[in-house]
Coordinates of N, CA and C in Angstrom, one line a residue:
X1 N 0.4 -1.9 -21.6 CA -0.2 -0.6 -21.2 C 0.4 0.5 -22.1
X2 N 1.6 0.4 -22.7 CA 2.0 1.3 -23.6 C 1.2 1.4 -24.9
X3 N 0.7 0.2 -25.3 CA -0.1 0.0 -26.4 C -1.4 0.9 -26.4
X4 N -2.1 0.8 -25.2 CA -3.3 1.6 -24.9 C -2.9 3.0 -24.9
X5 N -1.9 3.5 -24.3 CA -1.4 4.8 -24.3 C -1.2 5.4 -25.7
X6 N -0.8 4.6 -26.5 CA -0.4 4.9 -27.8 C -1.7 5.1 -28.7
X7 N -2.5 4.1 -28.6 CA -3.7 4.1 -29.3 C -4.8 5.0 -28.8
X8 N -4.8 5.4 -27.5 CA -5.7 6.4 -27.0 C -5.1 7.4 -26.1
X9 N -4.1 8.2 -26.7 CA -3.3 9.1 -25.8 C -4.2 10.1 -24.9
X10 N -5.3 10.5 -25.4 CA -6.1 11.5 -24.7 C -7.1 10.9 -23.6
X11 N -7.1 9.6 -23.6 CA -8.2 8.9 -22.8 C -8.1 9.2 -21.4
X12 N -9.2 9.7 -20.7 CA -9.1 10.0 -19.3 C -8.9 8.8 -18.5
X13 N -9.0 7.5 -19.0 CA -8.8 6.3 -18.3 C -7.3 5.9 -18.1
X14 N -6.5 6.6 -19.0 CA -5.0 6.2 -18.8 C -4.4 6.4 -17.5
X15 N -4.5 7.4 -16.8 CA -4.1 7.5 -15.3 C -4.5 6.4 -14.5
X16 N -5.7 5.9 -14.5 CA -6.2 4.9 -13.7 C -5.6 3.5 -14.1
X17 N -5.5 3.4 -15.5 CA -4.8 2.2 -15.9 C -3.4 2.0 -15.6
X18 N -2.7 3.3 -15.7 CA -1.3 3.2 -15.1 C -1.2 3.0 -13.6
X19 N -2.1 3.5 -12.9 CA -2.1 3.3 -11.5 C -2.3 1.8 -11.3
X20 N -3.1 1.2 -11.9 CA -3.5 -0.4 -11.7 C -2.2 -1.1 -12.1
X21 N -1.4 -0.7 -13.1 CA -0.2 -1.2 -13.6 C 0.8 -1.1 -12.4
X22 N 0.9 0.0 -11.8 CA 1.9 0.2 -10.7 C 1.4 -0.7 -9.4
X23 N 0.3 -0.8 -9.2 CA -0.2 -1.7 -8.1 C 0.2 -3.1 -8.4
X24 N 0.0 -3.6 -9.6 CA 0.3 -4.9 -10.1 C 1.8 -5.1 -9.9
X25 N 2.6 -4.2 -10.3 CA 4.1 -4.1 -10.2 C 4.4 -4.4 -8.7
X26 N 3.9 -3.6 -7.9 CA 4.2 -3.7 -6.4 C 3.7 -5.0 -5.8
X27 N 2.7 -5.6 -6.3 CA 2.2 -7.0 -5.8 C 3.2 -8.0 -6.3
X28 N 3.9 -7.8 -7.3 CA 4.8 -8.7 -7.8 C 6.2 -8.5 -7.1
X29 N 6.3 -7.5 -6.3 CA 7.5 -7.0 -5.7 C 8.5 -6.3 -6.5
X30 N 8.1 -5.8 -7.7 CA 8.8 -5.1 -8.7 C 8.7 -3.5 -8.5
X31 N 9.5 -3.1 -7.5 CA 9.3 -1.6 -7.2 C 10.0 -0.9 -8.3
X32 N 11.1 -1.4 -9.0 CA 11.8 -0.7 -10.0 C 10.8 -0.3 -11.2
X33 N 9.8 -1.2 -11.5 CA 8.9 -1.0 -12.4 C 7.7 0.0 -12.0
X34 N 7.4 -0.1 -10.7 CA 6.2 0.6 -10.2 C 6.6 2.1 -9.9
X35 N 7.8 2.5 -9.5 CA 8.2 3.9 -9.1 C 8.1 4.8 -10.3
X36 N 8.7 4.4 -11.5 CA 8.6 5.2 -12.6 C 7.1 5.5 -13.1
X37 N 6.4 4.3 -12.9 CA 4.9 4.5 -13.5 C 4.3 5.5 -12.6
X38 N 4.5 5.4 -11.3 CA 3.8 6.3 -10.4 C 4.4 7.8 -10.6
X39 N 5.7 8.0 -10.9 CA 6.2 9.3 -11.3 C 5.7 9.8 -12.6
X40 N 5.3 8.9 -13.5 CA 4.8 9.3 -14.8 C 3.4 9.8 -14.7
X41 N 2.6 9.1 -13.7 CA 1.2 9.6 -13.4 C 1.2 11.0 -12.9
X42 N 2.1 11.2 -12.0 CA 2.2 12.6 -11.4 C 2.6 13.6 -12.5
X43 N 3.5 13.2 -13.3 CA 3.9 14.3 -14.3 C 3.0 14.4 -15.5
X44 N 2.4 13.5 -16.0 CA 1.5 13.4 -17.0 C 0.0 13.8 -16.7
X45 N -0.3 13.6 -15.4 CA -1.7 13.9 -15.0 C -1.6 14.6 -13.6
X46 N -1.2 15.8 -13.5 CA -1.0 16.6 -12.3 C -2.2 16.5 -11.4
X47 N -3.5 16.5 -11.9 CA -4.6 16.5 -11.1 C -4.8 15.2 -10.4
X48 N -4.0 14.2 -10.6 CA -4.1 12.9 -9.9 C -3.2 12.9 -8.8
X49 N -2.4 13.9 -8.7 CA -1.3 13.8 -7.6 C -2.0 13.8 -6.2
X50 N -3.1 14.5 -6.1 CA -3.9 14.5 -4.7 C -4.8 13.4 -4.6
X51 N -5.1 12.7 -5.6 CA -6.1 11.6 -5.5 C -5.7 10.5 -4.4
X52 N -6.5 10.2 -3.5 CA -6.1 9.3 -2.4 C -5.7 8.0 -2.9
X53 N -6.1 7.5 -4.1 CA -5.6 6.2 -4.6 C -3.9 6.3 -5.1
X54 N -3.8 7.5 -5.5 CA -2.3 7.6 -6.0 C -1.5 8.0 -4.7
X55 N -2.0 8.7 -3.8 CA -1.3 9.0 -2.6 C -1.0 7.7 -1.9
X56 N -2.0 6.7 -1.8 CA -1.7 5.5 -1.2 C -0.8 4.6 -1.9
X57 N -0.7 4.6 -3.3 CA 0.2 3.9 -4.0 C 1.6 4.5 -3.7
X58 N 1.9 5.8 -3.8 CA 3.1 6.3 -3.5 C 3.7 6.0 -2.1
X59 N 2.8 6.1 -1.0 CA 3.1 5.8 0.2 C 3.5 4.3 0.5
X60 N 2.8 3.4 -0.2 CA 3.1 2.0 -0.1 C 4.3 1.7 -0.8
X61 N 4.7 2.3 -2.0 CA 5.9 2.1 -2.5 C 7.1 2.6 -1.7
X62 N 6.9 3.7 -0.9 CA 7.9 4.3 0.0 C 8.1 3.3 1.1
X63 N 7.1 2.8 1.6 CA 7.1 1.8 2.7 C 7.8 0.6 2.3
X64 N 7.6 0.0 1.0 CA 8.2 -1.1 0.5 C 9.6 -1.0 0.3
X65 N 10.0 0.4 0.0 CA 11.3 0.7 -0.3 C 12.2 1.0 1.1
X66 N 11.6 0.6 2.2 CA 12.2 0.7 3.5 C 12.4 2.3 3.8
X67 N 11.3 3.1 3.4 CA 11.3 4.5 3.8 C 10.0 4.8 4.5
X68 N 9.9 4.2 5.7 CA 8.6 4.4 6.4 C 8.4 5.9 6.7
X69 N 9.4 6.7 7.1 CA 9.2 8.1 7.3 C 8.7 8.9 6.2
X70 N 9.2 8.5 4.9 CA 8.5 9.2 3.7 C 7.2 8.8 3.5
X71 N 6.8 7.5 3.8 CA 5.5 7.2 3.6 C 4.5 7.9 4.6
X72 N 4.9 8.0 5.9 CA 4.1 8.6 6.8 C 3.9 10.2 6.3
X73 N 4.9 10.9 5.8 CA 4.7 12.2 5.3 C 3.8 12.3 4.3
X74 N 3.8 11.3 3.4 CA 2.8 11.2 2.2 C 1.4 11.0 2.7
X75 N 1.1 10.1 3.7 CA -0.1 9.9 4.3 C -0.7 11.0 5.0
X76 N 0.1 11.8 5.5 CA -0.4 12.9 6.3 C -0.8 12.6 7.8
X77 N -1.2 13.5 8.5 CA -1.5 13.3 9.9 C -2.7 12.5 10.2
X78 N -3.7 12.7 9.3 CA -5.0 11.8 9.5 C -5.3 11.1 8.2
X79 N -4.7 9.9 8.0 CA -5.0 9.1 6.8 C -6.5 8.7 6.9
X80 N -7.0 8.7 5.6 CA -8.5 8.3 5.6 C -8.6 6.9 5.0
X81 N -9.5 6.1 5.7 CA -9.7 4.7 5.2 C -8.9 3.7 5.9
X82 N -9.4 2.5 6.0 CA -8.6 1.4 6.7 C -7.3 1.1 6.2
X83 N -7.2 1.0 5.0 CA -5.8 0.6 4.4 C -4.8 1.6 4.8
X84 N -5.2 3.0 4.5 CA -4.2 4.0 4.8 C -3.9 4.2 6.3
X85 N -4.8 3.9 7.1 CA -4.5 3.9 8.6 C -3.6 2.7 8.9
X86 N -3.8 1.5 8.4 CA -3.1 0.3 8.5 C -1.7 0.6 8.1
X87 N -1.4 1.2 7.0 CA -0.1 1.5 6.4 C 0.6 2.5 7.4
X88 N -0.1 3.5 7.9 CA 0.4 4.3 9.0 C 0.9 3.4 10.1
X89 N 0.1 2.5 10.5 CA 0.5 1.7 11.7 C 1.8 0.9 11.4
X90 N 1.8 0.3 10.1 CA 3.1 -0.4 9.7 C 4.3 0.5 9.7
X91 N 4.1 1.7 9.3 CA 5.2 2.6 9.2 C 5.7 3.0 10.6
X92 N 4.8 3.2 11.4 CA 5.1 3.5 12.8 C 5.8 2.4 13.5
X93 N 5.4 1.2 13.2 CA 6.0 0.0 13.9 C 7.4 -0.1 13.3
X94 N 7.6 0.1 12.0 CA 8.9 0.0 11.2 C 9.8 1.2 11.8
X95 N 9.3 2.3 12.4 CA 10.1 3.3 12.8 C 10.4 3.1 14.5
X96 N 9.8 2.0 15.0 CA 10.1 1.7 16.4 C 9.0 2.3 17.3
X97 N 8.0 3.1 16.8 CA 6.9 3.6 17.7 C 5.9 2.7 17.9
X98 N 6.3 1.6 18.8 CA 5.3 0.6 19.0 C 3.9 1.1 19.6
X99 N 3.9 1.9 20.5 CA 2.6 2.4 21.2 C 1.9 3.1 20.1
X100 N 2.5 3.9 19.4 CA 1.7 4.7 18.4 C 1.1 3.9 17.3
X101 N 2.0 2.7 17.0 CA 1.5 1.8 16.0 C 0.4 0.9 16.5
X102 N 0.5 0.6 17.8 CA -0.7 -0.1 18.4 C -1.9 0.6 18.4
X103 N -1.9 1.8 18.6 CA -3.1 2.7 18.7 C -3.5 2.8 17.1
X104 N -2.7 2.8 16.2 CA -3.2 3.0 14.8 C -3.9 1.6 14.5
X105 N -3.2 0.5 14.9 CA -3.9 -0.8 14.6 C -5.2 -0.9 15.3
X106 N -5.3 -0.4 16.5 CA -6.6 -0.4 17.2 C -7.7 0.3 16.5
X107 N -7.1 1.6 15.9 CA -8.0 2.6 15.3 C -8.7 1.8 14.0
X108 N -7.8 1.1 13.3 CA -8.4 0.2 12.3 C -9.4 -0.8 12.6
X109 N -9.2 -1.5 13.6 CA -10.1 -2.3 14.3 C -11.5 -1.7 14.7
X110 N -11.3 -0.7 15.4 CA -12.6 0.0 15.9 C -13.3 0.8 14.9
X111 N -12.7 1.6 14.1 CA -13.4 2.5 13.1 C -13.7 1.7 11.9
X112 N -13.2 0.6 11.4 CA -13.4 0.0 10.2 C -13.8 -1.4 10.5
X113 N -14.8 -1.8 11.3 CA -15.0 -3.1 11.6 C -15.3 -4.0 10.4
X114 N -15.9 -3.5 9.3 CA -16.1 -4.2 8.1 C -15.1 -4.4 7.1
X115 N -14.0 -3.7 7.4 CA -12.8 -3.9 6.5 C -12.1 -5.2 6.6
X116 N -11.7 -5.7 5.5 CA -11.0 -7.0 5.4 C -9.7 -6.9 6.4
X117 N -9.3 -5.7 6.8 CA -8.1 -5.6 7.7 C -8.4 -5.9 9.1
X118 N -9.6 -5.8 9.4 CA -10.1 -6.1 10.6 C -10.3 -7.8 11.0
X119 N -9.5 -8.0 12.0 CA -9.4 -9.5 12.3 C -10.8 -10.0 13.0
X120 N -11.4 -10.9 12.2 CA -12.6 -11.6 12.7 C -12.3 -12.2 14.1
X121 N -13.4 -12.5 14.9 CA -13.2 -13.2 16.1 C -12.6 -14.6 15.9
X122 N -13.0 -15.3 14.9 CA -12.4 -16.6 14.7 C -10.8 -16.5 14.7
X123 N -10.3 -15.5 14.0 CA -8.9 -15.3 13.8 C -8.2 -15.1 15.2
X124 N -8.9 -14.3 16.1 CA -8.4 -14.0 17.4 C -8.4 -15.3 18.3
X125 N -9.2 -16.2 17.9 CA -9.2 -17.5 18.7 C -8.3 -18.5 18.1
X126 N -7.5 -18.2 17.2 CA -6.4 -19.1 16.6 C -6.7 -19.7 15.4
X127 N -8.0 -19.5 14.7 CA -8.3 -20.1 13.5 C -7.7 -19.4 12.4
X128 N -7.7 -20.1 11.2 CA -7.1 -19.4 10.1 C -7.9 -18.3 9.6
X129 N -7.2 -17.2 9.2 CA -7.7 -16.0 8.7 C -8.4 -16.3 7.3
X130 N -9.4 -15.6 7.0 CA -10.0 -15.6 5.7 C -8.9 -14.9 4.6
X131 N -9.0 -15.5 3.4 CA -7.9 -15.1 2.4 C -7.8 -13.6 2.2
X132 N -9.0 -12.9 2.3 CA -8.8 -11.4 2.1 C -8.3 -10.7 3.2
X133 N -8.3 -11.2 4.4 CA -7.7 -10.7 5.5 C -6.2 -10.9 5.7
X134 N -5.6 -11.3 4.7 CA -4.2 -11.7 4.9 C -3.2 -10.6 4.3
X135 N -3.8 -9.4 4.1 CA -3.0 -8.3 3.5 C -1.7 -8.1 4.2
X136 N -1.7 -8.0 5.5 CA -0.4 -7.8 6.2 C 0.7 -8.9 5.9
X137 N 0.2 -10.1 5.8 CA 1.1 -11.3 5.4 C 1.6 -11.0 4.0
X138 N 0.8 -10.5 3.1 CA 1.2 -10.2 1.8 C 2.3 -9.2 1.8
X139 N 2.0 -8.1 2.5 CA 3.0 -7.0 2.6 C 4.3 -7.4 2.9
X140 N 4.3 -8.2 4.1 CA 5.6 -8.9 4.6 C 6.1 -9.7 3.6
X141 N 5.5 -10.5 2.8 CA 6.1 -11.4 1.9 C 6.8 -10.5 0.7
X142 N 6.1 -9.5 0.3 CA 6.7 -8.6 -0.8 C 7.9 -8.0 -0.3
X143 N 7.9 -7.5 0.9 CA 9.2 -6.9 1.5 C 10.2 -8.0 1.5
X144 N 10.0 -9.3 2.0 CA 11.0 -10.2 2.1 C 11.5 -10.6 0.6
X145 N 10.7 -10.6 -0.4 CA 11.2 -10.8 -1.8 C 12.1 -9.6 -2.2
X146 N 11.7 -8.5 -1.9 CA 12.5 -7.2 -2.2 C 13.9 -7.5 -1.5
X147 N 13.8 -7.7 -0.2 CA 15.2 -7.8 0.4 C 16.0 -8.9 -0.1
X148 N 15.4 -10.0 -0.5 CA 16.1 -11.1 -1.1 C 16.8 -10.7 -2.4
X149 N 16.0 -9.9 -3.3 CA 16.7 -9.5 -4.5 C 17.8 -8.4 -4.3
X150 N 17.6 -7.6 -3.2 CA 18.7 -6.7 -3.1 C 20.0 -7.2 -2.5
X151 N 19.9 -8.4 -2.0 CA 21.1 -8.9 -1.3 C 21.4 -8.5 0.0
X152 N 22.5 -8.8 0.7 CA 22.8 -8.4 2.0 C 23.2 -7.0 2.0
X153 N 22.9 -6.3 3.0 CA 23.3 -4.9 3.2 C 24.7 -4.8 3.8
X154 N 25.5 -3.8 3.3 CA 26.8 -3.6 3.8 C 26.8 -2.6 4.8

């Protein structure tokens, strides 16, 4: 990614490419790489700071860093979109607000029925979820890998 930044330093596509790089690092469970990239996006491209994609990336990084309260603050009181609402529900669940988390999960199911986060009828009946609907499992897997790398807490 740095080669592109060096070759085309003024390209308007650099912030989007860096954002993709941060998401890829988070998918690999590498928050130590993703966090500085996200910070660089905010400092080098201040207009991107309020972009919903960047806000979601920052909130996801906070959640994966076991900082669900910080992620909730970043998402704001009314997150927009299925993924942001689902992340809000995950944060509320991590904070122990099970009733509010259930309401947020239900909001995803009702307001975004076409979202891959909405469980299809077959899944509710015990059948295997389609691959794209396994995002919550992927997030839990990333968190488990991060905890394993960090070692036991003292």
